[in-house]
Amino acid sequence: MDPVFLSRLQFAAATMFHFLFVPLTLGLSILIAYMETKYAWSGDKNYLRMTKFWGKLFLINFALGVVTGITLEFQFGTNWSRYSEYVGDVFGSLLAIEASAAFFLESTFIGIWIFGWNKISAKAHAGVMWVVAIAGNFSAVWILIANGFMQHPVGYDIRNGRAELTDFMAVVTNKHGLLEIIHVVPASLLLGAFFVMGISAYHLLKKQHTEIFLKSFRIALVVGLVSSLTLGFTGDMHGVNVSKHQPAKLAAMESHWETRTQAPIVMFAIPDETQEKNKIEIGSIPGVLSFLGFHDFNAEVVGLRDIPKEDRPPVLPTFVGFRTMVGLGTLFILLMIYGWIRRNKLLESPNFLKIMLWSIPLPYIAMEMGWVVSEVGRQPWIVYNLMRTSDAVSPIAGTQVMVSLTAFILVYGLLGAVGFYLIAKSVKEGPEAVTA
């Protein structure tokens, strides 16, 4: 049993499971803060019921996110100690700031929000929720900056056989990290919006609490429309940056084998890494890949054949992940535009409500596929062009990793089942009545 493969599998499984909860925490917190602000300023009890209903779901999700996130940082010591030893001076400082400055602030104010009802004014309580939302997203910022360093390392020197931090501001202002921030945060808002719209659609189809869920749906619809359109622009910016700094990832994203100008995009393909070609290609459009990557139809795009085999990422998962993410992103824009057109006739649009109900998982899939593209597409590097993944693993036996991987799957599976049950139970119960 290969400890490198098993350690990668364990970290991927733990991270992807943890990331089922993170974006909802980021996006839903902002929506709840807005709803509570509307209550604080208007006194409309419907907004209070909305705040408490969505807040209950938020707290269940947040608790699961915390529990599943703690184990990730431990793995940097147990499974990736050589990575931590080599770049810990840079990476560790960012994680320390995330935990001490952002996560602790978020956790503290969540406690105030939970126990502060009727103990502080409505406006102060709404302000607390805004602190929770801002701190949660600020926490994500530091994680994304850390990942940006892994994608495009800057602000370090190699001294004493390890990467030592020399320019903190260069790391913080790393373009790759900043692009991740402006892409992941709107994606989280979109996911939160689809979560709210989907659950609201469930109750509207049953004609339950229609006033509350019409308000919830319309608030989320605005957020979803703006976020989906924003993601189109930030995705383009991200793609141009990848083209410049990670040509192997770009080639894998498009299963592009031959270096050429006016490089085409292929709508459908089956990559064959052994033969270094695509078994099937359907819908080749000349010049589009050059334009998407460099905003120039005549630009040269490096093909995988001109990249050493040992430096190529796995093509199939990167290609499929990218296609899935982009396809779903396009669908989200279309759904949001149609929803905006029907925003005042939602109760007369049962088919659209059913689509939104069954669309709740789609943003989760899109975000997970985005991370597959980002992380699998970076391989074989754990820090791009600086440290290979095979050199970063701890000196441990494969059997040890297999035991912990099995434990992760069992425990996380149980946590997921409990979390889904609690959320589903709370959704079916609906919003509670509030005293006048």
Tab-separated table of C-alpha atoms in Angstrom:
chain	number	residue	atom	x	y	z
A	1	MET	CA	0.000	0.000	0.000
A	2	ASP	CA	1.468	3.297	-1.181
A	3	PRO	CA	1.464	5.856	1.694
A	4	VAL	CA	1.594	8.755	-0.786
A	5	PHE	CA	-1.544	7.642	-2.615
A	6	LEU	CA	-3.379	6.751	0.601
A	7	SER	CA	-2.401	10.039	2.269
A	8	ARG	CA	-3.620	11.952	-0.768
A	9	LEU	CA	-6.848	9.950	-0.762
A	10	GLN	CA	-7.382	10.558	2.949
A	11	PHE	CA	-6.761	14.295	2.697
A	12	ALA	CA	-8.969	14.559	-0.385
A	13	ALA	CA	-11.811	12.654	1.274
A	14	ALA	CA	-11.576	14.677	4.493
A	15	THR	CA	-11.296	17.990	2.658
A	16	MET	CA	-14.140	17.357	0.241
A	17	PHE	CA	-16.397	16.220	3.071
A	18	HIS	CA	-15.448	19.275	5.163
A	19	PHE	CA	-16.130	21.507	2.184
A	20	LEU	CA	-19.739	20.347	2.116
A	21	PHE	CA	-20.251	22.619	5.149
A	22	VAL	CA	-17.839	25.524	4.606
A	23	PRO	CA	-19.497	27.334	1.662
A	24	LEU	CA	-22.951	27.138	3.243
A	25	THR	CA	-21.524	28.693	6.407
A	26	LEU	CA	-20.018	31.528	4.361
A	27	GLY	CA	-23.009	32.214	2.148
A	28	LEU	CA	-25.910	31.548	4.518
A	29	SER	CA	-24.422	33.714	7.290
A	30	ILE	CA	-24.613	36.790	5.047
A	31	LEU	CA	-28.208	36.041	4.059
A	32	ILE	CA	-29.204	35.579	7.713
A	33	ALA	CA	-27.451	38.813	8.706
A	34	TYR	CA	-29.445	40.663	6.049
A	35	MET	CA	-32.724	39.080	7.176
A	36	GLU	CA	-32.083	39.965	10.808
A	37	THR	CA	-31.154	43.509	9.849
A	38	LYS	CA	-34.496	43.825	8.050
A	39	TYR	CA	-36.216	42.682	11.252
A	40	ALA	CA	-34.198	45.022	13.470
A	41	TRP	CA	-35.074	48.076	11.377
A	42	SER	CA	-38.638	47.215	10.370
A	43	GLY	CA	-39.913	45.229	13.341
A	44	ASP	CA	-41.569	42.794	10.908
A	45	LYS	CA	-41.924	39.513	12.818
A	46	ASN	CA	-41.766	37.529	9.592
A	47	TYR	CA	-38.119	38.513	9.243
A	48	LEU	CA	-37.533	37.386	12.830
A	49	ARG	CA	-39.070	33.983	12.041
A	50	MET	CA	-36.934	33.784	8.901
A	51	THR	CA	-33.805	34.640	10.879
A	52	LYS	CA	-34.452	31.982	13.494
A	53	PHE	CA	-35.407	29.307	10.977
A	54	TRP	CA	-32.392	29.766	8.720
A	55	GLY	CA	-30.209	30.399	11.768
A	56	LYS	CA	-31.048	26.966	13.151
A	57	LEU	CA	-29.938	25.315	9.922
A	58	PHE	CA	-26.834	27.488	9.902
A	59	LEU	CA	-25.849	26.366	13.412
A	60	ILE	CA	-26.207	22.664	12.575
A	61	ASN	CA	-24.082	23.167	9.474
A	62	PHE	CA	-21.504	25.253	11.363
A	63	ALA	CA	-21.073	22.622	14.071
A	64	LEU	CA	-20.404	19.914	11.501
A	65	GLY	CA	-17.962	22.188	9.682
A	66	VAL	CA	-15.957	22.798	12.845
A	67	VAL	CA	-15.766	19.125	13.768
A	68	THR	CA	-14.699	18.014	10.298
A	69	GLY	CA	-12.234	20.882	9.852
A	70	ILE	CA	-10.117	20.306	12.948
A	71	THR	CA	-8.751	17.005	11.664
A	72	LEU	CA	-7.439	18.617	8.476
A	73	GLU	CA	-4.773	20.634	10.252
A	74	PHE	CA	-3.645	17.573	12.218
A	75	GLN	CA	-2.912	15.810	8.946
A	76	PHE	CA	-0.187	18.347	8.158
A	77	GLY	CA	1.675	16.772	11.044
A	78	THR	CA	0.621	13.146	10.779
A	79	ASN	CA	0.617	12.621	7.002
A	80	TRP	CA	2.440	15.629	5.540
A	81	SER	CA	5.209	16.364	8.027
A	82	ARG	CA	7.854	16.846	5.332
A	83	TYR	CA	5.636	19.434	3.682
A	84	SER	CA	5.169	21.193	7.024
A	85	GLU	CA	8.913	21.113	7.676
A	86	TYR	CA	9.734	22.524	4.227
A	87	VAL	CA	7.137	25.328	3.880
A	88	GLY	CA	5.760	25.582	7.412
A	89	ASP	CA	7.384	28.977	7.933
A	90	VAL	CA	5.063	30.383	5.243
A	91	PHE	CA	2.035	28.124	5.425
A	92	GLY	CA	1.932	27.874	9.207
A	93	SER	CA	1.803	31.637	9.730
A	94	LEU	CA	-1.286	31.910	7.531
A	95	LEU	CA	-3.104	29.086	9.325
A	96	ALA	CA	-2.201	30.647	12.681
A	97	ILE	CA	-3.750	33.966	11.667
A	98	GLU	CA	-6.851	32.192	10.365
A	99	ALA	CA	-7.371	30.376	13.648
A	100	SER	CA	-6.471	33.111	16.128
A	101	ALA	CA	-7.827	36.194	14.350
A	102	ALA	CA	-10.767	34.962	12.301
A	103	PHE	CA	-12.099	31.620	13.541
A	104	PHE	CA	-11.947	32.560	17.232
A	105	LEU	CA	-13.777	35.818	16.459
A	106	GLU	CA	-16.438	33.962	14.502
A	107	SER	CA	-16.886	31.322	17.213
A	108	THR	CA	-17.074	33.869	20.024
A	109	PHE	CA	-19.738	35.932	18.307
A	110	ILE	CA	-21.736	32.843	17.359
A	111	GLY	CA	-21.966	32.166	21.088
A	112	ILE	CA	-23.191	35.720	21.663
A	113	TRP	CA	-25.708	35.321	18.834
A	114	ILE	CA	-27.071	32.049	20.233
A	115	PHE	CA	-27.429	33.220	23.830
A	116	GLY	CA	-28.000	36.916	23.204
A	117	TRP	CA	-31.646	36.792	22.181
A	118	ASN	CA	-33.679	39.187	24.386
A	119	LYS	CA	-30.495	40.162	26.257
A	120	ILE	CA	-29.248	42.802	23.838
A	121	SER	CA	-31.169	45.079	21.488
A	122	ALA	CA	-32.433	43.793	18.152
A	123	LYS	CA	-30.057	46.051	16.248
A	124	ALA	CA	-27.078	44.961	18.361
A	125	HIS	CA	-28.043	41.332	17.865
A	126	ALA	CA	-28.195	41.851	14.100
A	127	GLY	CA	-24.770	43.483	14.325
A	128	VAL	CA	-23.465	40.364	16.036
A	129	MET	CA	-24.617	38.272	13.086
A	130	TRP	CA	-22.796	40.593	10.704
A	131	VAL	CA	-19.613	40.045	12.727
A	132	VAL	CA	-20.155	36.280	12.451
A	133	ALA	CA	-20.625	36.542	8.684
A	134	ILE	CA	-17.620	38.827	8.140
A	135	ALA	CA	-15.359	36.787	10.442
A	136	GLY	CA	-16.358	33.536	8.731
A	137	ASN	CA	-15.527	34.913	5.314
A	138	PHE	CA	-12.334	36.471	6.702
A	139	SER	CA	-11.364	32.995	7.905
A	140	ALA	CA	-11.850	31.678	4.372
A	141	VAL	CA	-9.672	34.495	3.025
A	142	TRP	CA	-6.622	33.245	4.949
A	143	ILE	CA	-7.163	29.648	3.869
A	144	LEU	CA	-7.426	30.756	0.252
A	145	ILE	CA	-4.287	32.883	0.570
A	146	ALA	CA	-2.495	29.792	1.881
A	147	ASN	CA	-3.761	27.788	-1.080
A	148	GLY	CA	-2.701	30.610	-3.375
A	149	PHE	CA	0.856	30.141	-2.134
A	150	MET	CA	0.651	26.436	-2.983
A	151	GLN	CA	-0.537	27.306	-6.484
A	152	HIS	CA	1.940	30.143	-7.089
A	153	PRO	CA	4.598	30.428	-4.352
A	154	VAL	CA	5.936	33.938	-3.677
A	155	GLY	CA	7.527	35.861	-0.794
A	156	TYR	CA	10.072	33.224	0.289
A	157	ASP	CA	13.723	32.278	0.038
A	158	ILE	CA	15.256	28.812	0.290
A	159	ARG	CA	17.468	28.813	3.376
A	160	ASN	CA	18.804	25.906	5.379
A	161	GLY	CA	17.038	23.499	3.041
A	162	ARG	CA	13.543	24.946	3.567
A	163	ALA	CA	11.331	27.774	2.339
A	164	GLU	CA	11.488	30.708	4.755
A	165	LEU	CA	9.105	33.650	4.698
A	166	THR	CA	10.780	36.864	3.525
A	167	ASP	CA	7.891	39.023	2.310
A	168	PHE	CA	4.587	38.577	4.129
A	169	MET	CA	2.812	41.194	2.017
A	170	ALA	CA	3.854	39.428	-1.195
A	171	VAL	CA	2.145	36.280	0.100
A	172	VAL	CA	-0.983	38.169	1.193
A	173	THR	CA	-1.268	40.046	-2.115
A	174	ASN	CA	-0.439	36.999	-4.264
A	175	LYS	CA	-2.628	37.369	-7.340
A	176	HIS	CA	-3.549	33.695	-7.393
A	177	GLY	CA	-4.818	33.852	-3.815
A	178	LEU	CA	-6.784	37.049	-4.465
A	179	LEU	CA	-8.418	35.490	-7.511
A	180	GLU	CA	-9.393	32.473	-5.446
A	181	ILE	CA	-11.022	34.783	-2.900
A	182	ILE	CA	-13.139	36.666	-5.439
A	183	HIS	CA	-14.191	33.352	-6.983
A	184	VAL	CA	-14.878	31.207	-3.908
A	185	VAL	CA	-16.760	33.835	-1.882
A	186	PRO	CA	-19.360	34.527	-4.623
A	187	ALA	CA	-19.600	30.762	-5.194
A	188	SER	CA	-20.409	30.331	-1.500
A	189	LEU	CA	-23.055	33.053	-1.731
A	190	LEU	CA	-24.538	31.252	-4.725
A	191	LEU	CA	-24.593	27.961	-2.833
A	192	GLY	CA	-26.242	29.635	0.156
A	193	ALA	CA	-28.792	31.234	-2.153
A	194	PHE	CA	-29.653	27.908	-3.821
A	195	PHE	CA	-29.961	26.297	-0.381
A	196	VAL	CA	-32.459	28.961	0.691
A	197	MET	CA	-34.360	28.908	-2.608
A	198	GLY	CA	-34.531	25.119	-2.666
A	199	ILE	CA	-35.900	24.806	0.851
A	200	SER	CA	-38.244	27.748	0.294
A	201	ALA	CA	-39.493	26.006	-2.864
A	202	TYR	CA	-40.255	22.894	-0.776
A	203	HIS	CA	-42.553	24.860	1.514
A	204	LEU	CA	-44.084	26.949	-1.278
A	205	LEU	CA	-45.021	23.775	-3.146
A	206	LYS	CA	-46.779	22.613	0.012
A	207	LYS	CA	-48.373	26.068	0.465
A	208	GLN	CA	-46.805	26.341	3.936
A	209	HIS	CA	-45.728	29.673	5.502
A	210	THR	CA	-45.931	31.244	2.062
A	211	GLU	CA	-45.264	34.819	3.170
A	212	ILE	CA	-42.052	33.839	4.936
A	213	PHE	CA	-40.722	31.644	2.159
A	214	LEU	CA	-41.664	34.031	-0.628
A	215	LYS	CA	-39.565	36.673	1.127
A	216	SER	CA	-36.738	34.177	1.657
A	217	PHE	CA	-36.829	33.016	-1.954
A	218	ARG	CA	-36.769	36.525	-3.390
A	219	ILE	CA	-33.890	37.641	-1.173
A	220	ALA	CA	-31.881	34.580	-2.166
A	221	LEU	CA	-32.832	35.038	-5.823
A	222	VAL	CA	-31.204	38.478	-5.937
A	223	VAL	CA	-28.054	37.115	-4.280
A	224	GLY	CA	-28.029	34.109	-6.602
A	225	LEU	CA	-28.431	36.217	-9.742
A	226	VAL	CA	-25.631	38.627	-8.817
A	227	SER	CA	-23.352	35.807	-7.644
A	228	SER	CA	-23.859	33.642	-10.732
A	229	LEU	CA	-23.037	36.532	-13.065
A	230	THR	CA	-20.054	37.531	-10.923
A	231	LEU	CA	-18.684	34.005	-11.131
A	232	GLY	CA	-18.614	34.235	-14.910
A	233	PHE	CA	-16.286	37.243	-14.723
A	234	THR	CA	-14.066	35.942	-11.923
A	235	GLY	CA	-13.843	32.537	-13.595
A	236	ASP	CA	-12.536	34.207	-16.739
A	237	MET	CA	-9.924	36.093	-14.703
A	238	HIS	CA	-8.914	32.888	-12.967
A	239	GLY	CA	-8.579	31.073	-16.289
A	240	VAL	CA	-6.275	33.746	-17.730
A	241	ASN	CA	-4.087	33.548	-14.629
A	242	VAL	CA	-3.886	29.749	-14.854
A	243	SER	CA	-2.935	30.020	-18.526
A	244	LYS	CA	-0.036	32.274	-17.617
A	245	HIS	CA	1.336	30.454	-14.575
A	246	GLN	CA	0.150	26.819	-14.873
A	247	PRO	CA	0.163	25.798	-18.550
A	248	ALA	CA	0.030	22.092	-17.684
A	249	LYS	CA	-3.193	22.620	-15.748
A	250	LEU	CA	-4.738	24.545	-18.641
A	251	ALA	CA	-3.799	21.773	-21.079
A	252	ALA	CA	-5.312	19.139	-18.776
A	253	MET	CA	-8.489	21.193	-18.245
A	254	GLU	CA	-9.081	21.112	-22.005
A	255	SER	CA	-7.362	17.776	-22.794
A	256	HIS	CA	-5.172	19.763	-25.182
A	257	TRP	CA	-2.261	17.680	-26.514
A	258	GLU	CA	-0.646	19.634	-29.338
A	259	THR	CA	1.078	23.012	-28.923
A	260	ARG	CA	-0.428	25.371	-31.468
A	261	THR	CA	-1.795	28.821	-32.175
A	262	GLN	CA	-5.526	29.317	-32.644
A	263	ALA	CA	-5.967	26.415	-30.237
A	264	PRO	CA	-9.476	24.949	-30.381
A	265	ILE	CA	-11.816	24.110	-27.556
A	266	VAL	CA	-13.465	20.692	-27.710
A	267	MET	CA	-17.016	20.424	-26.418
A	268	PHE	CA	-16.726	16.686	-25.695
A	269	ALA	CA	-13.710	14.405	-25.593
A	270	ILE	CA	-12.442	11.184	-24.063
A	271	PRO	CA	-8.763	11.662	-23.097
A	272	ASP	CA	-6.300	8.824	-23.689
A	273	GLU	CA	-3.202	9.548	-21.610
A	274	THR	CA	-1.421	6.401	-22.788
A	275	GLN	CA	-1.645	7.329	-26.475
A	276	GLU	CA	-1.331	11.060	-25.717
A	277	LYS	CA	-4.455	12.010	-27.624
A	278	ASN	CA	-8.228	12.093	-27.352
A	279	LYS	CA	-10.015	8.905	-28.316
A	280	ILE	CA	-13.074	10.892	-29.325
A	281	GLU	CA	-13.482	14.598	-30.069
A	282	ILE	CA	-16.815	16.268	-30.752
A	283	GLY	CA	-17.437	19.929	-31.406
A	284	SER	CA	-13.972	21.409	-31.974
A	285	ILE	CA	-14.153	25.230	-32.237
A	286	PRO	CA	-10.877	26.794	-33.535
A	287	GLY	CA	-9.252	29.619	-31.602
A	288	VAL	CA	-11.600	29.574	-28.625
A	289	LEU	CA	-9.098	28.006	-26.201
A	290	SER	CA	-6.493	30.601	-27.208
A	291	PHE	CA	-9.041	33.348	-26.567
A	292	LEU	CA	-10.253	31.953	-23.229
A	293	GLY	CA	-6.701	31.510	-21.991
A	294	PHE	CA	-5.070	34.660	-23.330
A	295	HIS	CA	-7.892	36.822	-24.756
A	296	ASP	CA	-6.247	36.393	-28.145
A	297	PHE	CA	-7.586	34.023	-30.806
A	298	ASN	CA	-4.065	33.642	-32.243
A	299	ALA	CA	-2.247	32.956	-28.961
A	300	GLU	CA	-0.152	29.799	-28.637
A	301	VAL	CA	-1.346	27.240	-26.099
A	302	VAL	CA	1.141	24.641	-24.861
A	303	GLY	CA	0.023	21.047	-25.409
A	304	LEU	CA	0.517	18.173	-22.996
A	305	ARG	CA	2.945	16.423	-25.360
A	306	ASP	CA	5.420	19.279	-24.849
A	307	ILE	CA	5.252	18.902	-21.067
A	308	PRO	CA	7.372	16.106	-19.523
A	309	LYS	CA	5.218	13.173	-18.445
A	310	GLU	CA	6.446	13.443	-14.873
A	311	ASP	CA	5.149	17.051	-14.751
A	312	ARG	CA	1.671	16.411	-16.158
A	313	PRO	CA	-1.422	16.362	-13.957
A	314	PRO	CA	-4.004	13.573	-14.292
A	315	VAL	CA	-5.962	14.603	-17.372
A	316	LEU	CA	-9.323	12.835	-17.055
A	317	PRO	CA	-10.413	14.122	-13.599
A	318	THR	CA	-9.168	17.630	-14.411
A	319	PHE	CA	-10.961	17.659	-17.770
A	320	VAL	CA	-14.231	16.232	-16.416
A	321	GLY	CA	-14.117	18.448	-13.320
A	322	PHE	CA	-13.697	21.585	-15.398
A	323	ARG	CA	-16.455	20.642	-17.836
A	324	THR	CA	-18.838	19.870	-14.972
A	325	MET	CA	-18.090	23.126	-13.152
A	326	VAL	CA	-18.522	25.305	-16.242
A	327	GLY	CA	-21.652	23.477	-17.370
A	328	LEU	CA	-23.310	23.883	-13.984
A	329	GLY	CA	-22.203	27.514	-13.774
A	330	THR	CA	-23.967	28.196	-17.064
A	331	LEU	CA	-27.086	26.425	-15.799
A	332	PHE	CA	-27.085	28.569	-12.636
A	333	ILE	CA	-27.098	31.775	-14.673
A	334	LEU	CA	-30.012	30.554	-16.793
A	335	LEU	CA	-32.014	29.466	-13.730
A	336	MET	CA	-31.425	32.782	-11.985
A	337	ILE	CA	-32.450	34.813	-15.020
A	338	TYR	CA	-35.628	32.759	-15.395
A	339	GLY	CA	-36.290	33.048	-11.665
A	340	TRP	CA	-35.935	36.822	-11.864
A	341	ILE	CA	-38.503	36.914	-14.664
A	342	ARG	CA	-40.911	34.796	-12.577
A	343	ARG	CA	-40.107	36.398	-9.212
A	344	ASN	CA	-43.629	37.801	-8.770
A	345	LYS	CA	-45.352	34.611	-9.956
A	346	LEU	CA	-43.511	31.975	-7.944
A	347	LEU	CA	-46.662	30.345	-6.601
A	348	GLU	CA	-47.877	29.977	-10.179
A	349	SER	CA	-44.580	28.358	-11.229
A	350	PRO	CA	-44.605	24.867	-9.652
A	351	ASN	CA	-42.265	23.366	-12.241
A	352	PHE	CA	-39.645	26.028	-11.577
A	353	LEU	CA	-40.019	25.502	-7.818
A	354	LYS	CA	-39.500	21.763	-8.280
A	355	ILE	CA	-36.372	22.432	-10.324
A	356	MET	CA	-34.992	24.705	-7.595
A	357	LEU	CA	-35.786	22.118	-4.920
A	358	TRP	CA	-33.883	19.407	-6.784
A	359	SER	CA	-31.092	21.837	-7.647
A	360	ILE	CA	-29.891	22.181	-4.047
A	361	PRO	CA	-27.018	19.676	-4.567
A	362	LEU	CA	-25.801	21.250	-7.816
A	363	PRO	CA	-23.742	24.142	-6.368
A	364	TYR	CA	-22.092	21.650	-4.006
A	365	ILE	CA	-21.109	19.510	-6.993
A	366	ALA	CA	-19.854	22.548	-8.907
A	367	MET	CA	-17.685	23.722	-6.010
A	368	GLU	CA	-16.271	20.270	-5.347
A	369	MET	CA	-15.410	19.938	-9.039
A	370	GLY	CA	-13.761	23.345	-8.908
A	371	TRP	CA	-11.457	22.119	-6.187
A	372	VAL	CA	-10.743	18.947	-8.146
A	373	VAL	CA	-9.592	21.129	-11.044
A	374	SER	CA	-7.530	23.339	-8.741
A	375	GLU	CA	-5.826	20.612	-6.716
A	376	VAL	CA	-5.620	17.653	-9.110
A	377	GLY	CA	-4.625	20.039	-11.886
A	378	ARG	CA	-1.675	21.231	-9.776
A	379	GLN	CA	-0.193	17.739	-9.517
A	380	PRO	CA	2.461	16.384	-9.320
A	381	TRP	CA	3.297	19.451	-7.197
A	382	ILE	CA	2.080	20.125	-3.668
A	383	VAL	CA	3.659	23.584	-4.017
A	384	TYR	CA	3.818	24.422	-7.702
A	385	ASN	CA	7.318	24.051	-9.168
A	386	LEU	CA	8.777	24.015	-5.647
A	387	MET	CA	7.907	20.723	-3.927
A	388	ARG	CA	6.490	17.508	-5.335
A	389	THR	CA	3.645	15.751	-3.568
A	390	SER	CA	5.690	12.548	-3.392
A	391	ASP	CA	8.374	14.394	-1.406
A	392	ALA	CA	5.928	15.897	1.087
A	393	VAL	CA	4.468	12.808	2.735
A	394	SER	CA	5.447	11.692	6.231
A	395	PRO	CA	7.716	8.647	6.697
A	396	ILE	CA	4.847	6.344	7.650
A	397	ALA	CA	3.645	2.935	6.538
A	398	GLY	CA	0.745	2.528	4.189
A	399	THR	CA	-1.048	0.302	6.693
A	400	GLN	CA	-1.084	3.164	9.217
A	401	VAL	CA	-2.751	5.456	6.703
A	402	MET	CA	-5.247	2.762	5.739
A	403	VAL	CA	-6.364	2.464	9.378
A	404	SER	CA	-6.874	6.223	9.744
A	405	LEU	CA	-8.544	6.477	6.318
A	406	THR	CA	-11.022	3.760	7.280
A	407	ALA	CA	-11.717	5.545	10.569
A	408	PHE	CA	-12.271	8.835	8.731
A	409	ILE	CA	-14.774	7.252	6.361
A	410	LEU	CA	-16.737	5.612	9.183
A	411	VAL	CA	-16.803	8.633	11.508
A	412	TYR	CA	-17.445	11.183	8.762
A	413	GLY	CA	-20.152	8.968	7.297
A	414	LEU	CA	-21.882	8.902	10.690
A	415	LEU	CA	-21.497	12.668	11.118
A	416	GLY	CA	-22.897	13.259	7.653
A	417	ALA	CA	-25.914	11.058	8.316
A	418	VAL	CA	-26.642	12.801	11.641
A	419	GLY	CA	-26.168	16.242	10.117
A	420	PHE	CA	-28.423	15.521	7.141
A	421	TYR	CA	-31.088	14.090	9.454
A	422	LEU	CA	-31.055	17.150	11.728
A	423	ILE	CA	-31.221	19.583	8.814
A	424	ALA	CA	-33.998	17.625	7.090
A	425	LYS	CA	-35.948	17.403	10.363
A	426	SER	CA	-35.638	21.150	10.965
A	427	VAL	CA	-36.650	21.930	7.385
A	428	LYS	CA	-39.813	19.829	7.630
A	429	GLU	CA	-40.744	21.423	10.956
A	430	GLY	CA	-40.592	24.870	9.386
A	431	PRO	CA	-40.251	28.212	11.161
A	432	GLU	CA	-41.418	28.533	14.739
A	433	ALA	CA	-43.991	31.022	15.867
A	434	VAL	CA	-42.666	34.078	17.732
A	435	THR	CA	-44.310	36.097	20.447
A	436	ALA	CA	-45.669	39.475	19.532
